[in-house]
Tab-separated table of C-alpha atoms in Angstrom:
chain	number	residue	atom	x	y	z
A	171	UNK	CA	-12.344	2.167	8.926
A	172	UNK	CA	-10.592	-1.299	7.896
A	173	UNK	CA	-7.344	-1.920	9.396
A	174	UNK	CA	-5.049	-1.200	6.706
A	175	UNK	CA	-2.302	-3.578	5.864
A	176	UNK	CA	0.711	-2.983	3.440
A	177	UNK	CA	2.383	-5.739	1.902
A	178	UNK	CA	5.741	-5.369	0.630
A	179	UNK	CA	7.241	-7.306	-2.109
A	180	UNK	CA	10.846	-7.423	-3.080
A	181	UNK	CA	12.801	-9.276	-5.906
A	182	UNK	CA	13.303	-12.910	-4.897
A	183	UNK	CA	9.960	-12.900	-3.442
A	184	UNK	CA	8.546	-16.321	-3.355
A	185	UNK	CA	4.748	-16.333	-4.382
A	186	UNK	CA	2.723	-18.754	-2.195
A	187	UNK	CA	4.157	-16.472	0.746
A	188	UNK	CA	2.868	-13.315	-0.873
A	189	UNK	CA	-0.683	-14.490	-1.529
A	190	UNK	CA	-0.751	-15.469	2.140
A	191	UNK	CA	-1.558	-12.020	3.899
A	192	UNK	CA	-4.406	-11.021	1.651
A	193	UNK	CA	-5.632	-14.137	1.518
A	194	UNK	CA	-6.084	-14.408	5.579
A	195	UNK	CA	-6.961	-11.279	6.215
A	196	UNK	CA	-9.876	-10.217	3.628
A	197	UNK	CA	-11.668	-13.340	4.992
A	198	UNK	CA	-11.714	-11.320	8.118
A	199	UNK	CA	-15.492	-10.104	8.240
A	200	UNK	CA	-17.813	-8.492	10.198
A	201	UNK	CA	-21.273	-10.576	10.441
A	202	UNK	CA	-22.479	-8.653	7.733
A	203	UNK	CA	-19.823	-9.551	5.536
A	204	UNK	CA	-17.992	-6.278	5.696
A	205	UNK	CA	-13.503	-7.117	5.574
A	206	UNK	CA	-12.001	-5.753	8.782
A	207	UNK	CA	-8.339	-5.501	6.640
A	208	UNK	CA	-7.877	-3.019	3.686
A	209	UNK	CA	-5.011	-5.594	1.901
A	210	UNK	CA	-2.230	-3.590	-0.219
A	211	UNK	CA	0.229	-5.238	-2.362
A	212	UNK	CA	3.598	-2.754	-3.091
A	213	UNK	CA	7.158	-2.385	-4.277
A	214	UNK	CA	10.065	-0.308	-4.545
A	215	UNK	CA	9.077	2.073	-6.940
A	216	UNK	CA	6.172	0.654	-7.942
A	217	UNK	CA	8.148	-1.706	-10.610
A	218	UNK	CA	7.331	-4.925	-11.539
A	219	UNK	CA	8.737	-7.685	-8.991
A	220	UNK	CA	10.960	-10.581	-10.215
A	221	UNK	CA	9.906	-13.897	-8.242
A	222	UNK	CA	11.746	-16.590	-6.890
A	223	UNK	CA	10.351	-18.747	-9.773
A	224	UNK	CA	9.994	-18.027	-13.330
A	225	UNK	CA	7.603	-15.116	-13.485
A	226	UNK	CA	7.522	-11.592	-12.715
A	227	UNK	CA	4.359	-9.507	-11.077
A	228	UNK	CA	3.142	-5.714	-11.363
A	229	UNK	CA	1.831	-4.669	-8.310
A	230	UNK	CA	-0.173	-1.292	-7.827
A	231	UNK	CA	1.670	0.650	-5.095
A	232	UNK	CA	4.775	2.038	-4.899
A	233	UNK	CA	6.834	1.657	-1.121
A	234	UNK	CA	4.741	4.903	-0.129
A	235	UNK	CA	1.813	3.235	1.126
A	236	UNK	CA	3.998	1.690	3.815
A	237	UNK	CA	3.560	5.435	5.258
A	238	UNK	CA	-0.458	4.803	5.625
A	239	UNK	CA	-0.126	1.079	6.624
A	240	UNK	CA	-1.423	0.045	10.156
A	241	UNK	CA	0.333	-3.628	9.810
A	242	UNK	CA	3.167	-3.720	7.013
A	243	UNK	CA	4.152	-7.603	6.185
A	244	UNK	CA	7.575	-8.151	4.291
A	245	UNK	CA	6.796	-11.187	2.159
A	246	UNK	CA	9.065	-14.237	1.959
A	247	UNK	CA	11.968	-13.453	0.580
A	248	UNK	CA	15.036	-15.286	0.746
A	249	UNK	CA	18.328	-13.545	1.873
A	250	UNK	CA	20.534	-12.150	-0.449
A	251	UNK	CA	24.506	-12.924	-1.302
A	252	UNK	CA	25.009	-9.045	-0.518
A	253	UNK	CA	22.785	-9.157	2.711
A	254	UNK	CA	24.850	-12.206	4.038
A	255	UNK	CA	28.241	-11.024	3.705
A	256	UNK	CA	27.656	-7.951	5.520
A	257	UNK	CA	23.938	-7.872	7.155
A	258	UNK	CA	23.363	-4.397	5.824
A	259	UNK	CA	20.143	-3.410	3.414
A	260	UNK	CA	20.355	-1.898	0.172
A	261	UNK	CA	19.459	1.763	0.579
A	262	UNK	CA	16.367	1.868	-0.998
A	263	UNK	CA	14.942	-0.633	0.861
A	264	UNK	CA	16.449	0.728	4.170
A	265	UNK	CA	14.610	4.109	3.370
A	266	UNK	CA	11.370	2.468	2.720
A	267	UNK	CA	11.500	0.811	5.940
A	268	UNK	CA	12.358	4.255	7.523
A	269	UNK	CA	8.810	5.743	6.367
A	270	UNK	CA	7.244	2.927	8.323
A	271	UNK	CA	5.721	4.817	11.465
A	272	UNK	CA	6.775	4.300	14.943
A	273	UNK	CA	2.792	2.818	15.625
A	274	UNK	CA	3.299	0.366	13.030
A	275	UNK	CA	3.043	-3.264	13.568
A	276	UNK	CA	5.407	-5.197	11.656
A	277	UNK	CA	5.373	-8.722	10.524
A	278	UNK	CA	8.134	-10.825	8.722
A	279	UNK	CA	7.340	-14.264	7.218
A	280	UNK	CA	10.088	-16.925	6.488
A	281	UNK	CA	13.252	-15.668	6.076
A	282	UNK	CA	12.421	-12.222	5.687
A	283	UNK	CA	13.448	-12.112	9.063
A	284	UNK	CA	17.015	-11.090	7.937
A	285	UNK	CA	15.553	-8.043	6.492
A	286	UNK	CA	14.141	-7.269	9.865
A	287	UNK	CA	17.471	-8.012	11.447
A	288	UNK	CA	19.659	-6.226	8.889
A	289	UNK	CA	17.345	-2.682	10.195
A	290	UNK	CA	17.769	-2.970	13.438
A	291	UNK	CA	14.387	-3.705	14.851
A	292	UNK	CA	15.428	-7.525	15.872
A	293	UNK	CA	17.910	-6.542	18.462
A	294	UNK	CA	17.360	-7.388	21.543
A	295	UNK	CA	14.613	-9.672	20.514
A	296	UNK	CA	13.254	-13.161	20.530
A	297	UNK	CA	12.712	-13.544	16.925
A	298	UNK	CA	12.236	-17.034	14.515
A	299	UNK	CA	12.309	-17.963	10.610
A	300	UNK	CA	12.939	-20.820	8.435
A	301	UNK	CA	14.414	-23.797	10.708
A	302	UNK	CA	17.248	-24.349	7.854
A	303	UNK	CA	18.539	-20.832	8.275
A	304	UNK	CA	18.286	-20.273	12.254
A	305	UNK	CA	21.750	-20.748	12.865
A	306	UNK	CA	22.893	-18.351	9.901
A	307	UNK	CA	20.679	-15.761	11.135
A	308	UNK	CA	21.861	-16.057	14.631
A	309	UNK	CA	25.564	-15.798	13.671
A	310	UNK	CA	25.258	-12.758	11.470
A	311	UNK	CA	22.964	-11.522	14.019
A	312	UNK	CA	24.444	-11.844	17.592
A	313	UNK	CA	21.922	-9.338	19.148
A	314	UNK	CA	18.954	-11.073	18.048
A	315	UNK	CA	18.026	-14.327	19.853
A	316	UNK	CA	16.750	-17.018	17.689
A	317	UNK	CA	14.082	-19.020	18.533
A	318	UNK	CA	14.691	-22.465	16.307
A	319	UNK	CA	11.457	-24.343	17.966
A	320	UNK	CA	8.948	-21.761	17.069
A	321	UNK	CA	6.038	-21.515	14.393
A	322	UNK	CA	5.658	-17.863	15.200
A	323	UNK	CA	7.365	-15.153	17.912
A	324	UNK	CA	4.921	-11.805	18.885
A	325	UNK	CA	6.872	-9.214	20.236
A	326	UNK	CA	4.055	-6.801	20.421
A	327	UNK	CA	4.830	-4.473	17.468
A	328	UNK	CA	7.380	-6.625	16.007
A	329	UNK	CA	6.670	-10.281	14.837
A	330	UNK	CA	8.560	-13.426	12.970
A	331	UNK	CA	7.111	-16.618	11.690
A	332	UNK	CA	8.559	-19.609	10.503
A	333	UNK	CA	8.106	-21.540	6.966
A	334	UNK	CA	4.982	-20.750	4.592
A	335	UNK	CA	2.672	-22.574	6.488
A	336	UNK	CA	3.668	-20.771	9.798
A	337	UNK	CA	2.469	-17.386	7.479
A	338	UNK	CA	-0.954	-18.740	7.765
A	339	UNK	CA	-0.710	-19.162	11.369
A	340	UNK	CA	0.827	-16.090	11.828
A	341	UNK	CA	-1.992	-13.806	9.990
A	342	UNK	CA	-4.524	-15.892	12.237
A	343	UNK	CA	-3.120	-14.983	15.177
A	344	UNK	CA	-3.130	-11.618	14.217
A	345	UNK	CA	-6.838	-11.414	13.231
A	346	UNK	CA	-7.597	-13.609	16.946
A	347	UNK	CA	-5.399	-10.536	18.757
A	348	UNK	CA	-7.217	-7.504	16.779
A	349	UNK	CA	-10.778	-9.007	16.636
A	350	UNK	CA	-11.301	-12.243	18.549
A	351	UNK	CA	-11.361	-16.409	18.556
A	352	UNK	CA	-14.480	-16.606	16.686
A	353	UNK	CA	-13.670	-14.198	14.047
A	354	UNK	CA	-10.072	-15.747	13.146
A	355	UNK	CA	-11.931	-19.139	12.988
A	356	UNK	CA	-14.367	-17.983	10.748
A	357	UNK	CA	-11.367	-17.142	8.008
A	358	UNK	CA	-9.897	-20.051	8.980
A	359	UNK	CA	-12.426	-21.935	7.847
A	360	UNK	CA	-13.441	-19.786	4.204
A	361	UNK	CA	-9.853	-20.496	3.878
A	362	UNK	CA	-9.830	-24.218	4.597
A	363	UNK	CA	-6.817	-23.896	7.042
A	364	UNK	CA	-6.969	-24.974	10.811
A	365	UNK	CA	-7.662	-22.109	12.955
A	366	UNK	CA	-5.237	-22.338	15.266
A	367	UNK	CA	-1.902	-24.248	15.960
A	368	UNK	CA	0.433	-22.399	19.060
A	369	UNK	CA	3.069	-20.326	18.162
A	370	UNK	CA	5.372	-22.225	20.608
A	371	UNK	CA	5.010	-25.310	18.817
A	372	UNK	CA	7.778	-27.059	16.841
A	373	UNK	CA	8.532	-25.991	13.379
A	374	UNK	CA	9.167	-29.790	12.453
A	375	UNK	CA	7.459	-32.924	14.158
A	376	UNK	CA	10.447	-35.863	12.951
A	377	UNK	CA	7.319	-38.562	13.092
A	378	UNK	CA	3.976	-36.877	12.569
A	379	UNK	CA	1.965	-39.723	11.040
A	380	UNK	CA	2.121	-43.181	13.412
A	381	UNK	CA	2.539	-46.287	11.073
A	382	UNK	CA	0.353	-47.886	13.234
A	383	UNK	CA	-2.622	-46.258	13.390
A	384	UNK	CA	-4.278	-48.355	15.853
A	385	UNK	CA	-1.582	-47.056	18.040
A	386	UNK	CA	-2.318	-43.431	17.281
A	387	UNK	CA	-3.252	-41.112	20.085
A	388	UNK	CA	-6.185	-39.205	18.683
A	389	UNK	CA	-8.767	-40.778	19.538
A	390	UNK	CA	-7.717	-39.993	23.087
A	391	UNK	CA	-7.456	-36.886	22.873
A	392	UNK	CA	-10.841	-35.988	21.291
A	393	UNK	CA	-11.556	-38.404	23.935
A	394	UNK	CA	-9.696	-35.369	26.324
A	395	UNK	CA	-11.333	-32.668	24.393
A	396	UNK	CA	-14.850	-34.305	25.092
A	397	UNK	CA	-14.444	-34.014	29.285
A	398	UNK	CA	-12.587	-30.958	29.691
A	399	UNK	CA	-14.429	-30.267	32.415
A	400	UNK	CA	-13.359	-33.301	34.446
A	401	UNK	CA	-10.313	-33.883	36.354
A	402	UNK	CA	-7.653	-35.981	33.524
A	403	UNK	CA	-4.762	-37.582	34.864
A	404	UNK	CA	-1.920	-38.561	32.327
A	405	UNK	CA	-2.521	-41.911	33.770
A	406	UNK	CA	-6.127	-41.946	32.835
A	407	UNK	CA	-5.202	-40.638	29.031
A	408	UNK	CA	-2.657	-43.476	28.585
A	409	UNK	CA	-4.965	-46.308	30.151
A	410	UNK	CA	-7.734	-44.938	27.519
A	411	UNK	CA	-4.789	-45.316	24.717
A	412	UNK	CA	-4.300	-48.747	26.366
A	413	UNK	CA	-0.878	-47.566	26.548
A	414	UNK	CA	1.746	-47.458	29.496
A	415	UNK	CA	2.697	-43.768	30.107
A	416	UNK	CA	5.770	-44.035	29.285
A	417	UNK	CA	4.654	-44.989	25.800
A	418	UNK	CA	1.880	-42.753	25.584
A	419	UNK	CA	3.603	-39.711	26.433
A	420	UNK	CA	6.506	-40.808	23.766
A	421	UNK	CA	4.364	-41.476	21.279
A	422	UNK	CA	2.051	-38.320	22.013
A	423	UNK	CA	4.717	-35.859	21.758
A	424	UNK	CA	6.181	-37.488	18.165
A	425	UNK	CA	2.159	-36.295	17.404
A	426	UNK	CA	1.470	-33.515	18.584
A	427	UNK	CA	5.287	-31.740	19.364
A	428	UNK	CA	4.153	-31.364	22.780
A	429	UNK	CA	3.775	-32.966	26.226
A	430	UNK	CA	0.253	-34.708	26.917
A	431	UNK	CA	-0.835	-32.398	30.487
A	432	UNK	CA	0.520	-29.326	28.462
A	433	UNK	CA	-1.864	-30.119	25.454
A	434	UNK	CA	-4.717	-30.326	27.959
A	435	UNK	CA	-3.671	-27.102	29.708
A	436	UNK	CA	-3.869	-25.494	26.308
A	437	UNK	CA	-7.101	-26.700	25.504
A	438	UNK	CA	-8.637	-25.539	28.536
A	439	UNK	CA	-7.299	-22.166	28.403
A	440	UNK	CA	-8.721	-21.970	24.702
A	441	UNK	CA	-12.203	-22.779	25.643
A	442	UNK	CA	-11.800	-20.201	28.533
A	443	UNK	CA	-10.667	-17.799	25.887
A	444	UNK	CA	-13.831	-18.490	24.000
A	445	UNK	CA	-15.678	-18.692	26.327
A	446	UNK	CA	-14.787	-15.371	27.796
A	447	UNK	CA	-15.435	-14.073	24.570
A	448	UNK	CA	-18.706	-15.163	23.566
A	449	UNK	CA	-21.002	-15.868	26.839
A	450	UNK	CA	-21.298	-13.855	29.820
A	451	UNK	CA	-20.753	-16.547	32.112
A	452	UNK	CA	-19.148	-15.807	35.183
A	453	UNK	CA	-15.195	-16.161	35.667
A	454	UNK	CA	-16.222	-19.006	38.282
A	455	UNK	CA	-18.386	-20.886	36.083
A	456	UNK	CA	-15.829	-20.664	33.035
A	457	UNK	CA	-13.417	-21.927	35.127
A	458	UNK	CA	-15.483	-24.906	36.303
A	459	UNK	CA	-16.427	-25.888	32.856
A	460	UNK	CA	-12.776	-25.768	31.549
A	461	UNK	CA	-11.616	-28.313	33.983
A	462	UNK	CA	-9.500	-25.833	36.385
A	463	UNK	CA	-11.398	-26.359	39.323
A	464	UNK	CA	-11.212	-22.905	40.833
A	465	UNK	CA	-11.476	-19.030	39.130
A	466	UNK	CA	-7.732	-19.069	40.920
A	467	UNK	CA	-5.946	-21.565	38.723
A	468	UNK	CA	-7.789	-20.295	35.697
A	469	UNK	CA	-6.503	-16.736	36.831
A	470	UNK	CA	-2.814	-18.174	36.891
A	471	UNK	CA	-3.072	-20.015	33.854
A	472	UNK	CA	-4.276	-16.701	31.654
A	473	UNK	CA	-1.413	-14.284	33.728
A	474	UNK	CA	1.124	-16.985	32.982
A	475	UNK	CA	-0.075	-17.626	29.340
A	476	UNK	CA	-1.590	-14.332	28.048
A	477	UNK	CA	-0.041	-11.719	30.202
A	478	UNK	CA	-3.502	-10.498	31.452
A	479	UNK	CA	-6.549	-11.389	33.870
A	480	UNK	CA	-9.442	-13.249	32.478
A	481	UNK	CA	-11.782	-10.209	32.873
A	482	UNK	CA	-9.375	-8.029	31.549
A	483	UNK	CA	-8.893	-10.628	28.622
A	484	UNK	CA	-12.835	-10.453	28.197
A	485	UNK	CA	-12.675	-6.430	27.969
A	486	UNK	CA	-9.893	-6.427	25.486
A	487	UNK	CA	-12.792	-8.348	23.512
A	488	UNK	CA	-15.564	-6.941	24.038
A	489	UNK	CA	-17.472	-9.240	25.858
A	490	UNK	CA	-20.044	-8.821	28.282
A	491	UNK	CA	-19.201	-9.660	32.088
A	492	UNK	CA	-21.675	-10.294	34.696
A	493	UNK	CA	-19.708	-11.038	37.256
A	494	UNK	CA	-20.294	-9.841	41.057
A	495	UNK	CA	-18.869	-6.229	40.791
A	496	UNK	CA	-18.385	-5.951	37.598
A	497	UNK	CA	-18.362	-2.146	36.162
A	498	UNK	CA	-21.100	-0.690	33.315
A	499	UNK	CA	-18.102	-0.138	30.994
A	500	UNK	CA	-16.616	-3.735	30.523
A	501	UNK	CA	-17.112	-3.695	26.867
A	502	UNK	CA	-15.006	-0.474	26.363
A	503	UNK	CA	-11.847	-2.450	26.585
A	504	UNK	CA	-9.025	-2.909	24.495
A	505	UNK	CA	-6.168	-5.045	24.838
A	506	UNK	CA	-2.852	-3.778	25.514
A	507	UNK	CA	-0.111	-4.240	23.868
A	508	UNK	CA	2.466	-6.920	25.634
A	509	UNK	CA	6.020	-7.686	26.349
A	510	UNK	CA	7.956	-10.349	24.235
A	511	UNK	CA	6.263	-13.663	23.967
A	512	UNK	CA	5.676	-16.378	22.163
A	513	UNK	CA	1.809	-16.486	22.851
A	514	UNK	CA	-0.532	-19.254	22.732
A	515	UNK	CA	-3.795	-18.120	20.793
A	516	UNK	CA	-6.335	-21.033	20.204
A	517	UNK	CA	-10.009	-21.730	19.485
A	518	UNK	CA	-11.760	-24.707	20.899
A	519	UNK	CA	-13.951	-24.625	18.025
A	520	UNK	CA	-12.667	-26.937	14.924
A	521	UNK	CA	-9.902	-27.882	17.390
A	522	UNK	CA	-10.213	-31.194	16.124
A	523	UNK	CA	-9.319	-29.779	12.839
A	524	UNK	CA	-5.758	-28.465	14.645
A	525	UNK	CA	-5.315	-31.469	15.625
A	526	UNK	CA	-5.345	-33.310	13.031
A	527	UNK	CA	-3.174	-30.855	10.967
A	528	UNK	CA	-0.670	-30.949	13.777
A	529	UNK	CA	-0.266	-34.780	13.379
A	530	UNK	CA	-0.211	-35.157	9.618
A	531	UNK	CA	2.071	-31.831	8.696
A	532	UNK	CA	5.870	-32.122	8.554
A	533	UNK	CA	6.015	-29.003	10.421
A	534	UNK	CA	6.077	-25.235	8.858
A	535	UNK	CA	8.212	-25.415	5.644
């Protein structure tokens, strides 16, 4: 049975944002072309929703198929006057978010955060939306704890993304969690997005595109990308940007929004992750051909990262494990749910691609 997701639009609700959730996750197929999501559009009442711009839409469902939903997405919508002066819901919107069951996964975009904050279920939380209204939503909300820096925050059952764009990344990261790297990248690509940028990475890079593109640093790092497997030094990325380091690492993080060794680590722990997922090498081998050296560091890098072991990581998906002792049931495996975290969920595969969105974006807006 598909994984059913209910998306719920409200008046005020910006378009592009709504389309985003059906649009990621019905490009989420078996190989045989079967969807993995059952996509739902609904309102209060049923009625016809008044956008942010000049059009109104009719949607199918009325706020009771929040009731059936597995995943329940609050589209973009921006605060209102009445929501800001006091940080309390209407009530008919606060009782459609009580038939939401406990199970439920649920998923703001933008600044539908505040609606998420306004019930309740932010408190205590790490939690992120637009980078223009952090500081309003941490002032009417003093329990939650905004996360400025952020594309996207997973709390387990509760999750926040940033702008529009950080929607897409968002829904991908949800599709890489339920059913695997190779499977979000596939959507990814019949949706001609990159398949993965971080969720800890900055919602705006101030100088994404180098005037000088001689002076650019992607050609080192495909350069990186190409010899994962052997030892990189910063020193020996900046002498192949014919750069000093101190230059290279400037100019690399006004790029990418990150430092150049944590880049690398990321990499490497993304082709572990798909590794893991679709060979049945051994921990020891994946960890050689990723550049850690030793199943040990690999093992710290995926507790520290991911919250989990890199054969239970491979269980959670379903992948085959032949290493020594390994038990008859490895593929049985599901992956449990996790504290609060900001987690890192890439795909080597097309990575060029994320890279070359994260240098010529302006960040999630």
């Amino acid at each position: 049975m598909p994984h059913r997701v209910a998306v719920l639009a409200l008046d005020g609700v910006l378009p592009l944002d709504l389309g985003i959730p059906a649009r990621v996750f019905n490009e989420a197929c078996e190989p045989d072309g079967t969807r993995l999501y059952s996509v739902v559009t609904c309102s209060l009442g049923g009625r016809p929703v008044r956008t942010h711009e000049d059009y109104r839409i009719v949607v199918d469902h009325d706020e009771s198929a929040l009731e059936s939903a597995d995943t329940v997405v609050l589209a973009t919508q921006e605060p209102s006057e009445h929501l800001l002066a006091n940080g309390a819901l209407p009530e008919e919107l606060a009782a459609a978010l009580d038939r939401i069951r406990p199970q439920t996964r649920i998923v703001s975009l933008c600044t539908s955060a505040f609606l998420l904050a306004a019930a309740g279920l932010l408190d205590g939380r790490r939690a992120t939306t637009h980078w223009a209204l952090c500081d309003v939503l941490a002032r009417l909300f003093p329990d939650v704890e905004v996360d400025p820096d952020v594309l996207f925050v997973d709390n387990g059952r509760i999750l926040t993304s940033a702008g529009g764009a950080a929607g897409i990344d968002l829904c991908l990261h949800l599709v890489r969690l339920d059913h695997g790297a190779a499977v979000a990248s596939a959507a990814a690509r019949r949706c001609v997005v990159a398949p993965w940028r971080e969720g800890g990475q900055a919602q705006f890079i101030e100088h994404p595109v180098p005037q000088d593109t001689d002076r650019s640093t992607s050609a080192t790092r495909q350069w990186a990308l190409d010899r994962l497997a052997e030892p990189i030094t910063l020193e020996d990325m900046a002498r192949h940007a014919h750069m000093s380091v101190r230059t290279f690492t400037r100019r690399f993080r006004g790029e990418v929004g990150s430092s150049p060794l944590k880049w690398l680590a990321q990499r490497r722990l993304a082709h572990a992750r798909l590794l893991l997922e679709s060979t049945d090498l051994t921990v020891t081998r994946i960890a050689t051909a990723c550049g850690f050296g030793d199943p040990v560091a690999l093992r710290k890098h995926f507790r520290t990262h991911l919250g989990l072991s890199p054969l239970a990581y491979r269980r959670a998906h379903n992948a085959p494990d032949q290493s020594p002792g390994a038990s008859s049931d490895l593929r049985k495996g599901r992956r449990e749910t996790r504290g609060a975290q900001t987690v890192t969920r890439e795909a080597l595969e097309l990575s060029h691609i994320a890279d070359h969105w994260s240098s010529c974006r302006r960040g999630a807006v």
